[in-house]
mmCIF file of N, CA and C in Angstrom:
data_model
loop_
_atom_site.group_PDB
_atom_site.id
_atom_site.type_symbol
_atom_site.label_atom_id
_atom_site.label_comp_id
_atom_site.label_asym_id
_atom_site.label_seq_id
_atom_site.Cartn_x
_atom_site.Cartn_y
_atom_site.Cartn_z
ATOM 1 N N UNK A 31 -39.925 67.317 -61.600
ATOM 2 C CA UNK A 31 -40.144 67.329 -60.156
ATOM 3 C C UNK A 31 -39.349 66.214 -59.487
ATOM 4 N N UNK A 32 -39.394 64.939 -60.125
ATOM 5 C CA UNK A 32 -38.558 63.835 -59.722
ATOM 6 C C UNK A 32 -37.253 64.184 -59.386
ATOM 7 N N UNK A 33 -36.624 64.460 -60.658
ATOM 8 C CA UNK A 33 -34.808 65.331 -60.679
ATOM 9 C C UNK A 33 -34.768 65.983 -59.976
ATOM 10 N N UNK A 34 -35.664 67.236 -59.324
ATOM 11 C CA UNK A 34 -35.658 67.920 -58.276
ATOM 12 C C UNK A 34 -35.068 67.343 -56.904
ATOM 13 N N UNK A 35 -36.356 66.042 -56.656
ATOM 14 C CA UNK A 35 -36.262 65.702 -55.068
ATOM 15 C C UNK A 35 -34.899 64.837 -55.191
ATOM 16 N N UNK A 36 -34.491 64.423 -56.697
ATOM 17 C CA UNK A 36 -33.140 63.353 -56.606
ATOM 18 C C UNK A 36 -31.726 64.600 -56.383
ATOM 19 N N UNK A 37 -32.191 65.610 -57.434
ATOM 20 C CA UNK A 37 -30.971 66.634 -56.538
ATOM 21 C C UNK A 37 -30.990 66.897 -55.388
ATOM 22 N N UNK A 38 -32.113 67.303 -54.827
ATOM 23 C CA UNK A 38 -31.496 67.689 -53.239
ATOM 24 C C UNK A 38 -31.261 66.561 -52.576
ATOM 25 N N UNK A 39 -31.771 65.628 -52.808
ATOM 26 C CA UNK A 39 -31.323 64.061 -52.240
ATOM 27 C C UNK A 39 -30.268 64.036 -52.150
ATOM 28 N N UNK A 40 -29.285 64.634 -53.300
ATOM 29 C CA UNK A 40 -27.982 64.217 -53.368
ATOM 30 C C UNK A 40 -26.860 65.245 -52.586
ATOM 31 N N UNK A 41 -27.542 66.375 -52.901
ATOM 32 C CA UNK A 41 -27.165 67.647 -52.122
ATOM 33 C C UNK A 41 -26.715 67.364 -50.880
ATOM 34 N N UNK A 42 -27.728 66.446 -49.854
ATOM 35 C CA UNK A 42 -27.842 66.396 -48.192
ATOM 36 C C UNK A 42 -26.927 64.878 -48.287
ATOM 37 N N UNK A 43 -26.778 64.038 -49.091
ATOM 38 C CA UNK A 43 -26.272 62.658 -49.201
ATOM 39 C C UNK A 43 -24.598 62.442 -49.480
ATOM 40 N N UNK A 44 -24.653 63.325 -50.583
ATOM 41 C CA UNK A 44 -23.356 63.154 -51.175
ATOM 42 C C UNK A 44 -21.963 63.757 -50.018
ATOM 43 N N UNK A 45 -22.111 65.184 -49.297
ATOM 44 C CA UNK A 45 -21.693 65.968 -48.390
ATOM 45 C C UNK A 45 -21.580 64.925 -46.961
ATOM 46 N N UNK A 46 -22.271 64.189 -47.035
ATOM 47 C CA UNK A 46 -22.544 63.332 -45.406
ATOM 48 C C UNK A 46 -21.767 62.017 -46.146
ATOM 49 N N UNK A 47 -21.805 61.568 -47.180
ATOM 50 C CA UNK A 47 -20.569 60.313 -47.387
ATOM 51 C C UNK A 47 -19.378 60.511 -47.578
ATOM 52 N N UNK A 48 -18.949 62.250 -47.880
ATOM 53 C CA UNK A 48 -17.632 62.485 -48.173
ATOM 54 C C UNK A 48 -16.895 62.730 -46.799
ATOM 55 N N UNK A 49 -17.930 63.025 -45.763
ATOM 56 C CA UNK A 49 -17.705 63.572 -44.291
ATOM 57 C C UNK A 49 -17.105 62.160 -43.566
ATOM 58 N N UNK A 50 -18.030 61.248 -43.852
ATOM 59 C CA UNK A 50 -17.875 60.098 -43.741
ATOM 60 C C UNK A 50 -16.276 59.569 -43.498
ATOM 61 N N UNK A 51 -15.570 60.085 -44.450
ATOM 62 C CA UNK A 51 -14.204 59.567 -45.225
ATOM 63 C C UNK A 51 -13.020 60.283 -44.380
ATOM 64 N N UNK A 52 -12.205 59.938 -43.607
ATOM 65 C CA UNK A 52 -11.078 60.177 -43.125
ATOM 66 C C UNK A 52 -10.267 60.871 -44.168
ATOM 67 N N UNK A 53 -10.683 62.437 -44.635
ATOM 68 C CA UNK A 53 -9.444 62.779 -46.085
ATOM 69 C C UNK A 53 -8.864 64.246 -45.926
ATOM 70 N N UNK A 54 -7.366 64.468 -46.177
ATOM 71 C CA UNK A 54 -7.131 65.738 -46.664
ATOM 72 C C UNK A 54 -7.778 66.569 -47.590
ATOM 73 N N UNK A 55 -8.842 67.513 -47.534
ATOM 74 C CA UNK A 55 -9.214 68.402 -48.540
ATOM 75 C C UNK A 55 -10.484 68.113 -48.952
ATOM 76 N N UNK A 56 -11.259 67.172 -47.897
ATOM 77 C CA UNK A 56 -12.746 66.442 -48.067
ATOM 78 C C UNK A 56 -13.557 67.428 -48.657
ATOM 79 N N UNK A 57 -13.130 68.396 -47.966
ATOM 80 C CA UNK A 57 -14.293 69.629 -47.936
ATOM 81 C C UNK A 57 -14.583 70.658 -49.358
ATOM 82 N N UNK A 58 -13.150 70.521 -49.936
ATOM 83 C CA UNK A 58 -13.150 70.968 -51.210
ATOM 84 C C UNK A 58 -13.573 69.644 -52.322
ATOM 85 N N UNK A 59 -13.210 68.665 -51.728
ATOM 86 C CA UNK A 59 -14.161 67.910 -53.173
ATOM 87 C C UNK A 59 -15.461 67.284 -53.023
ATOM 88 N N UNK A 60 -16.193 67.970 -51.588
ATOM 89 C CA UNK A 60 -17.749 67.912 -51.340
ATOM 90 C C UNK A 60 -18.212 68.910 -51.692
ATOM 91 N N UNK A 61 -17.143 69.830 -51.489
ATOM 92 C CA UNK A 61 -17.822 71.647 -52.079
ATOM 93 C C UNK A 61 -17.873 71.513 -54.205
ATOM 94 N N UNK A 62 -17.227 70.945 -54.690
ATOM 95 C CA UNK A 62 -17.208 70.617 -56.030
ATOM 96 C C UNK A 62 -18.472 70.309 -56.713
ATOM 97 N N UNK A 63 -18.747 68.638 -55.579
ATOM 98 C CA UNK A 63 -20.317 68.169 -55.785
ATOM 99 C C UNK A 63 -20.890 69.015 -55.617
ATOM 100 N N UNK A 64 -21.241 70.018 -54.140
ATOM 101 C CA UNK A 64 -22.490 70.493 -54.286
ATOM 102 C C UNK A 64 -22.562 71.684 -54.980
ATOM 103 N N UNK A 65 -21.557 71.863 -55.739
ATOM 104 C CA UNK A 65 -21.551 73.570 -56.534
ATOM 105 C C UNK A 65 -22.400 72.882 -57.821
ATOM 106 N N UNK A 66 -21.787 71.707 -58.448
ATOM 107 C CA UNK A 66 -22.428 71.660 -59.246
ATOM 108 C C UNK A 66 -24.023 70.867 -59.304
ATOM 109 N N UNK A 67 -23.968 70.408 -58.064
ATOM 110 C CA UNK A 67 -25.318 69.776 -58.437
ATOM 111 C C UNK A 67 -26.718 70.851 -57.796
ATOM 112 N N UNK A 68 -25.950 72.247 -56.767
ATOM 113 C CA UNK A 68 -26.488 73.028 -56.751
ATOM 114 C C UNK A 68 -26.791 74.388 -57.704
ATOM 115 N N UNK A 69 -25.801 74.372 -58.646
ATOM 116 C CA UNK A 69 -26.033 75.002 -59.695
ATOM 117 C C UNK A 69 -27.647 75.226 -60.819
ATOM 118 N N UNK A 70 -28.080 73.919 -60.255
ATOM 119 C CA UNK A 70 -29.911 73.965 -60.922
ATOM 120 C C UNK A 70 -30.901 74.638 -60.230
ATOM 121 N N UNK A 71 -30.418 74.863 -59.009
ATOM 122 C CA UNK A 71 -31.270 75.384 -58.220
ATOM 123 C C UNK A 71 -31.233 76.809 -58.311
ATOM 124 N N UNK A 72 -31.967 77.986 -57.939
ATOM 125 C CA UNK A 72 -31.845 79.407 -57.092
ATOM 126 C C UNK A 72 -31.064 79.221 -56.015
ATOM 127 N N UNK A 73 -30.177 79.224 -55.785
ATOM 128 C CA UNK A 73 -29.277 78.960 -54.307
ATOM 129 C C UNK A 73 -27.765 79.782 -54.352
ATOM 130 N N UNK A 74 -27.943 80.405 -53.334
ATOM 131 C CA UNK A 74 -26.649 81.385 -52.949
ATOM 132 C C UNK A 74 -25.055 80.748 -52.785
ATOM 133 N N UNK A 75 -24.418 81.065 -53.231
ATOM 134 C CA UNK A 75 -23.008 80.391 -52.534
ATOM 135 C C UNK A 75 -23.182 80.373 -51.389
ATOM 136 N N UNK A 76 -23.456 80.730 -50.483
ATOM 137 C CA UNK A 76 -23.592 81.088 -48.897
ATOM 138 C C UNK A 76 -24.284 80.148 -48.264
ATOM 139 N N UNK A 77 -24.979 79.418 -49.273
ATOM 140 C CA UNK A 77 -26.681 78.864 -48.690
ATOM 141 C C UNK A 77 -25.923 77.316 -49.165
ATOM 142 N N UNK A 78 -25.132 77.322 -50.769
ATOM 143 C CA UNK A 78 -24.361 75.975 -50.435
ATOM 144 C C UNK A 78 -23.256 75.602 -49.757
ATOM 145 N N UNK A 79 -22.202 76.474 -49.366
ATOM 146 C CA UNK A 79 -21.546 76.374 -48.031
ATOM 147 C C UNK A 79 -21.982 75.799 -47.034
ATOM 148 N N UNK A 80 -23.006 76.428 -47.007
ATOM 149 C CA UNK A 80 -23.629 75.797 -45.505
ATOM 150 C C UNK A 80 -24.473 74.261 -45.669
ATOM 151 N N UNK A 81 -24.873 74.055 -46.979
ATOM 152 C CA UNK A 81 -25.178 72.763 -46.754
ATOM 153 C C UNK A 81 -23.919 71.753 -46.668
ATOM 154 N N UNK A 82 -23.044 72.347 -47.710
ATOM 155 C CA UNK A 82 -22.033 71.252 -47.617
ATOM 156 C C UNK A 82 -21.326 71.415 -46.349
ATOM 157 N N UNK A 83 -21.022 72.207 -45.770
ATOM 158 C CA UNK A 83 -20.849 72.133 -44.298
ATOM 159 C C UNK A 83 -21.480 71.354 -42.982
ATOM 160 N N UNK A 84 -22.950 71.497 -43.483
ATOM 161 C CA UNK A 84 -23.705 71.083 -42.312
ATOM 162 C C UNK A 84 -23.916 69.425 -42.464
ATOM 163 N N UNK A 85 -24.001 69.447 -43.705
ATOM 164 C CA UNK A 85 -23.942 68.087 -43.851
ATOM 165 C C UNK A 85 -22.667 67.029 -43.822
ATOM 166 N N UNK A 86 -21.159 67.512 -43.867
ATOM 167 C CA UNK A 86 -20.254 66.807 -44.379
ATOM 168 C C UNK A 86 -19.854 66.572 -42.643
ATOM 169 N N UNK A 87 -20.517 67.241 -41.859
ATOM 170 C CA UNK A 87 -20.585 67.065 -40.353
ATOM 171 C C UNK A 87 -21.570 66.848 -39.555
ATOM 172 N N UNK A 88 -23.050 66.201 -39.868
ATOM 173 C CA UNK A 88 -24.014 65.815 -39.161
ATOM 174 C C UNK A 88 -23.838 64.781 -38.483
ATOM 175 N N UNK A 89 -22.967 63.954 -38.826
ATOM 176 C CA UNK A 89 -22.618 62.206 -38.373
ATOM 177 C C UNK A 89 -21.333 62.159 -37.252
ATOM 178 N N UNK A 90 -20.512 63.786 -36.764
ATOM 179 C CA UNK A 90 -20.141 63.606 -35.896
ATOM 180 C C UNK A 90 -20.065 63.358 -35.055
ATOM 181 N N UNK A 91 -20.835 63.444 -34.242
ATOM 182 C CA UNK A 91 -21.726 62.813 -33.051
ATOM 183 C C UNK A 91 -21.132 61.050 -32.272
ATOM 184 N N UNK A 92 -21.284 60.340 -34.151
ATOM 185 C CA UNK A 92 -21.458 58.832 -33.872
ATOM 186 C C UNK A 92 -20.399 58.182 -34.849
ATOM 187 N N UNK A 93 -19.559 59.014 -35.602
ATOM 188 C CA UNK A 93 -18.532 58.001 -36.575
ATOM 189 C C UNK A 93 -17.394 58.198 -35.856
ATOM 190 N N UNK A 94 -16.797 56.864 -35.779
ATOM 191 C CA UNK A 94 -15.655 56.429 -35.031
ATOM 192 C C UNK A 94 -14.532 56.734 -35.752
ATOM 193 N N UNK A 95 -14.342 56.956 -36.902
ATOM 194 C CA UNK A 95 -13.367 57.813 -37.658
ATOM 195 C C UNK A 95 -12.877 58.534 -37.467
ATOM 196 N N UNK A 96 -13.505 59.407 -36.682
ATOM 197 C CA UNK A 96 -12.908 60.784 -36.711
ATOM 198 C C UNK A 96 -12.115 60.624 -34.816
ATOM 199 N N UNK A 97 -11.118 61.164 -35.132
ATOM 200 C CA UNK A 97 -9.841 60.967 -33.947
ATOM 201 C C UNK A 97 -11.064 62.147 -32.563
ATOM 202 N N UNK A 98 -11.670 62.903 -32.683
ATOM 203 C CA UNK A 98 -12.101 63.440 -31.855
ATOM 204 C C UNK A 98 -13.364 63.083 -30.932
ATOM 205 N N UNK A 99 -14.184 62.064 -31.700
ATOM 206 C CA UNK A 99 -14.892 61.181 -31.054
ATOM 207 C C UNK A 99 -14.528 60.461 -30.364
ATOM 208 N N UNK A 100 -13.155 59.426 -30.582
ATOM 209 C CA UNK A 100 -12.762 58.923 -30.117
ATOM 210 C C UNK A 100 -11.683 59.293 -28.920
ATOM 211 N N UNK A 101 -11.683 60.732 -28.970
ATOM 212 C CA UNK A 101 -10.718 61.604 -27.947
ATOM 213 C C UNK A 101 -11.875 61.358 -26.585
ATOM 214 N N UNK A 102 -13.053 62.249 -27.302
ATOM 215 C CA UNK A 102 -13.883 62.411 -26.184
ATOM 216 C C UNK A 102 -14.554 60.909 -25.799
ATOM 217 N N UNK A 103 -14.527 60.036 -26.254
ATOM 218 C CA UNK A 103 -14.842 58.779 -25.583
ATOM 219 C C UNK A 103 -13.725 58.647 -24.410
ATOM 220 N N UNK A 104 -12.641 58.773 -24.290
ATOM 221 C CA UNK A 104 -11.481 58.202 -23.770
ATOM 222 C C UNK A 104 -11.754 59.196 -22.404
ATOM 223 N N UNK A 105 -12.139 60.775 -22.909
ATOM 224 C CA UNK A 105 -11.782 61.788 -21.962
ATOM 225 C C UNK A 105 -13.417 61.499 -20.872
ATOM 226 N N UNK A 106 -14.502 61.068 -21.743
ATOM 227 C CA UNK A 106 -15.220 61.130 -20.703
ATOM 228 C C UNK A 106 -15.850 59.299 -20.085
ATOM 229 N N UNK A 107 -15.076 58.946 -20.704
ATOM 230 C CA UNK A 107 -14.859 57.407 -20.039
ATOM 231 C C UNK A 107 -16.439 56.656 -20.338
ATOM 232 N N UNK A 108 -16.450 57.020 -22.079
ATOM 233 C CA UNK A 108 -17.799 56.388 -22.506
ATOM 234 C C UNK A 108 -17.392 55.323 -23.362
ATOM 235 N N UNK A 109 -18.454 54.219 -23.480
ATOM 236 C CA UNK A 109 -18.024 52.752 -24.381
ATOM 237 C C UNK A 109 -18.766 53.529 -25.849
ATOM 238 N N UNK A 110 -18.550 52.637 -26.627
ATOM 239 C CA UNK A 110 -18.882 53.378 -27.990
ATOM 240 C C UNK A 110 -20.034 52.656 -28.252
ATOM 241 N N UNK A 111 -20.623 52.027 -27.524
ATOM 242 C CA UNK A 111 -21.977 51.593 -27.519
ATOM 243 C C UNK A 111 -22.947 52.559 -27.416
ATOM 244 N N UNK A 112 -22.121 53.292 -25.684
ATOM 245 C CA UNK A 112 -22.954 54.712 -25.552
ATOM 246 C C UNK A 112 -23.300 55.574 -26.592
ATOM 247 N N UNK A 113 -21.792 55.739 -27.417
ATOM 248 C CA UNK A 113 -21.937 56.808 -28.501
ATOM 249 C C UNK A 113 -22.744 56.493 -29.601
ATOM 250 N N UNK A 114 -22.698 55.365 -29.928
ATOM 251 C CA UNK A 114 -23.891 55.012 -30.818
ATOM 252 C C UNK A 114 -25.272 55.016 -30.604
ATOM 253 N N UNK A 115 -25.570 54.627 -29.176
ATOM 254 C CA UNK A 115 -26.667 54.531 -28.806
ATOM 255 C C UNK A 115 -27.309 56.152 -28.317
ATOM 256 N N UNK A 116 -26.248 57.107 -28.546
ATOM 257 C CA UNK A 116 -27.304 58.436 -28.397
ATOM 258 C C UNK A 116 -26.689 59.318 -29.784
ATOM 259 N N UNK A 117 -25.389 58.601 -30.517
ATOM 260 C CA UNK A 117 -24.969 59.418 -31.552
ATOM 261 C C UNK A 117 -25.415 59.381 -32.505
ATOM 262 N N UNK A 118 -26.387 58.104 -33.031
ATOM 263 C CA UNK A 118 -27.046 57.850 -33.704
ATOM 264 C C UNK A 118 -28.329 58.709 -34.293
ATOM 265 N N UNK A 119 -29.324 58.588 -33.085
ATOM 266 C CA UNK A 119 -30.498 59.210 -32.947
ATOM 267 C C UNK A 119 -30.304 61.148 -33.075
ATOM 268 N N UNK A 120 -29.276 61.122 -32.519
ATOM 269 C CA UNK A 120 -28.554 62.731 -32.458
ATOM 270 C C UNK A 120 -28.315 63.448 -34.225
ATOM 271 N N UNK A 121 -27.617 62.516 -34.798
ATOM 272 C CA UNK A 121 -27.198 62.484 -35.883
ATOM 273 C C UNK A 121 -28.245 62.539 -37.076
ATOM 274 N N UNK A 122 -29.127 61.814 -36.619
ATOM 275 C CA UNK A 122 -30.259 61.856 -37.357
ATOM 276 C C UNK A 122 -31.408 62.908 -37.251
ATOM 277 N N UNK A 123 -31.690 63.523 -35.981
ATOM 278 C CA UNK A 123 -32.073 64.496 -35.937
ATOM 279 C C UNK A 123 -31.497 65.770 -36.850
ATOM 280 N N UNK A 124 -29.779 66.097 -36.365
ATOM 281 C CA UNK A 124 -29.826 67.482 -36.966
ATOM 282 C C UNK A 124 -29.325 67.284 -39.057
ATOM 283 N N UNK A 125 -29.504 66.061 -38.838
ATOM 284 C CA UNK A 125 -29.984 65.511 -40.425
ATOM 285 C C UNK A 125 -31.308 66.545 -41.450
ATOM 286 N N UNK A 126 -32.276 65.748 -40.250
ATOM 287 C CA UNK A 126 -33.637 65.888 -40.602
ATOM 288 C C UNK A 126 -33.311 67.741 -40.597
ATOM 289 N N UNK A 127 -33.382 68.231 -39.617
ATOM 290 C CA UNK A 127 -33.091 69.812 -39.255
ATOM 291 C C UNK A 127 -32.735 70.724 -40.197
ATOM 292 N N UNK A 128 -31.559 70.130 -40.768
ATOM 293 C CA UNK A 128 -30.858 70.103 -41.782
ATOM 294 C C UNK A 128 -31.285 70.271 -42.756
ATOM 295 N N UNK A 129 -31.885 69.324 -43.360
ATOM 296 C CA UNK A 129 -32.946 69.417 -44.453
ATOM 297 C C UNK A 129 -34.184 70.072 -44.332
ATOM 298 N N UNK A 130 -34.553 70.144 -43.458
ATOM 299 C CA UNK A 130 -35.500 71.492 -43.596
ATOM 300 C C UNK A 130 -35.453 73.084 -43.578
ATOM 301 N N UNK A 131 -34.144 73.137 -43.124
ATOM 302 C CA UNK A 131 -33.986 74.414 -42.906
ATOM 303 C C UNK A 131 -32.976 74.630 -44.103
ATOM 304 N N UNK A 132 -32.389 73.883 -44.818
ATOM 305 C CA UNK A 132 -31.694 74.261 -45.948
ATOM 306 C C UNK A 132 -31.665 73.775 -47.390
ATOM 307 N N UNK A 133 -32.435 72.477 -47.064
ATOM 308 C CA UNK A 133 -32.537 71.761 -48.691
ATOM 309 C C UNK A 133 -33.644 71.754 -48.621
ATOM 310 N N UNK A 134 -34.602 71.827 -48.403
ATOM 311 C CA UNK A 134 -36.511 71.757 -48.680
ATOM 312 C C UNK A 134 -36.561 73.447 -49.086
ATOM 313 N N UNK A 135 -36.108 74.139 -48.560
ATOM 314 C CA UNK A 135 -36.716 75.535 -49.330
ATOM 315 C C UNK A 135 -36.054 75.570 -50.451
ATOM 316 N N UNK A 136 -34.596 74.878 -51.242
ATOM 317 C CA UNK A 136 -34.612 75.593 -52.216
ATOM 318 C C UNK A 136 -35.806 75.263 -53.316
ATOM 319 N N UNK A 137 -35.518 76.033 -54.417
ATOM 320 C CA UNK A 137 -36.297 76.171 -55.767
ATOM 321 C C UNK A 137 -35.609 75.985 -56.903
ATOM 322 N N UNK A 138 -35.951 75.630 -57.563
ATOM 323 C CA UNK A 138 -35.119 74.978 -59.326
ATOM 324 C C UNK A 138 -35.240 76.630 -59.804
ATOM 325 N N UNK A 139 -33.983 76.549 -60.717
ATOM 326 C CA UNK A 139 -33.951 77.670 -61.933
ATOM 327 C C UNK A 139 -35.154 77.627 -62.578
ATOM 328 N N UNK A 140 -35.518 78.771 -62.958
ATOM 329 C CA UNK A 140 -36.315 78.365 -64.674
ATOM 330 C C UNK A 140 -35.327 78.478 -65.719
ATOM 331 N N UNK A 141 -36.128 77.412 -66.733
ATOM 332 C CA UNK A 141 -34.947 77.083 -67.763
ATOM 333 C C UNK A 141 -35.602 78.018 -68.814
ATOM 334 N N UNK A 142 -34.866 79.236 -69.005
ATOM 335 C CA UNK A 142 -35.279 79.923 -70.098
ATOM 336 C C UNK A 142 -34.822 79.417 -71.778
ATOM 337 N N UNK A 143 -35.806 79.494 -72.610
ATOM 338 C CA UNK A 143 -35.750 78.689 -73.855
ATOM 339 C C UNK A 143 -34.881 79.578 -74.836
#
């Protein structure tokens, strides 16, 4: 049960630090992690797409990394105080969201002997 809550831990974690990372091809070596660490579970290709998707982009909102945050700061003439101070809380919401609607329902394989 432990390994359980530490896989999906890692599932919603690992996808949101690779998002994190300014990289060519992020998405294929977050999709790597979660194939295999979703592989224990009952879970659809479809169903890990979308986590590693939803997650490798929850923190858009508020990371200054990414050239488009920083577009729309410029375009709508906000300090990045602002953006933190509502990108934050934002970010963390469709986190939480996130995890309920896609990593709390799955279910572990049974391990047939």
């Amino acid at each position: 049960r432990i390994a359980a809550q530490r896989a999906k831990a890692a599932l919603a974690l690992l996808p949101a630090v690779v998002g994190l990372l300014p990289a060519i091809a992020g998405a294929q070596a977050s999709l790597k992690l979660v194939e295999r660490i979703g592989s224990g579970f009952a879970a659809s290709p479809a169903r890990l797409a979308a986590v590693n998707f939803w997650f490798r982009h929850v923190h858009v909102f508020c990371n200054p990394l990414i050239s488009g945050t920083i577009l729309a700061l410029g375009i709508c003439g906000l300090s990045a105080g602002e953006v933190l101070r509502w990108g934050v809380p934002a970010a963390l919401v469709f986190f939480f969201a996130g995890w309920l609607a896609l990593i709390r329902p799955l279910s572990q394989k049974e391990i047939e002997s």
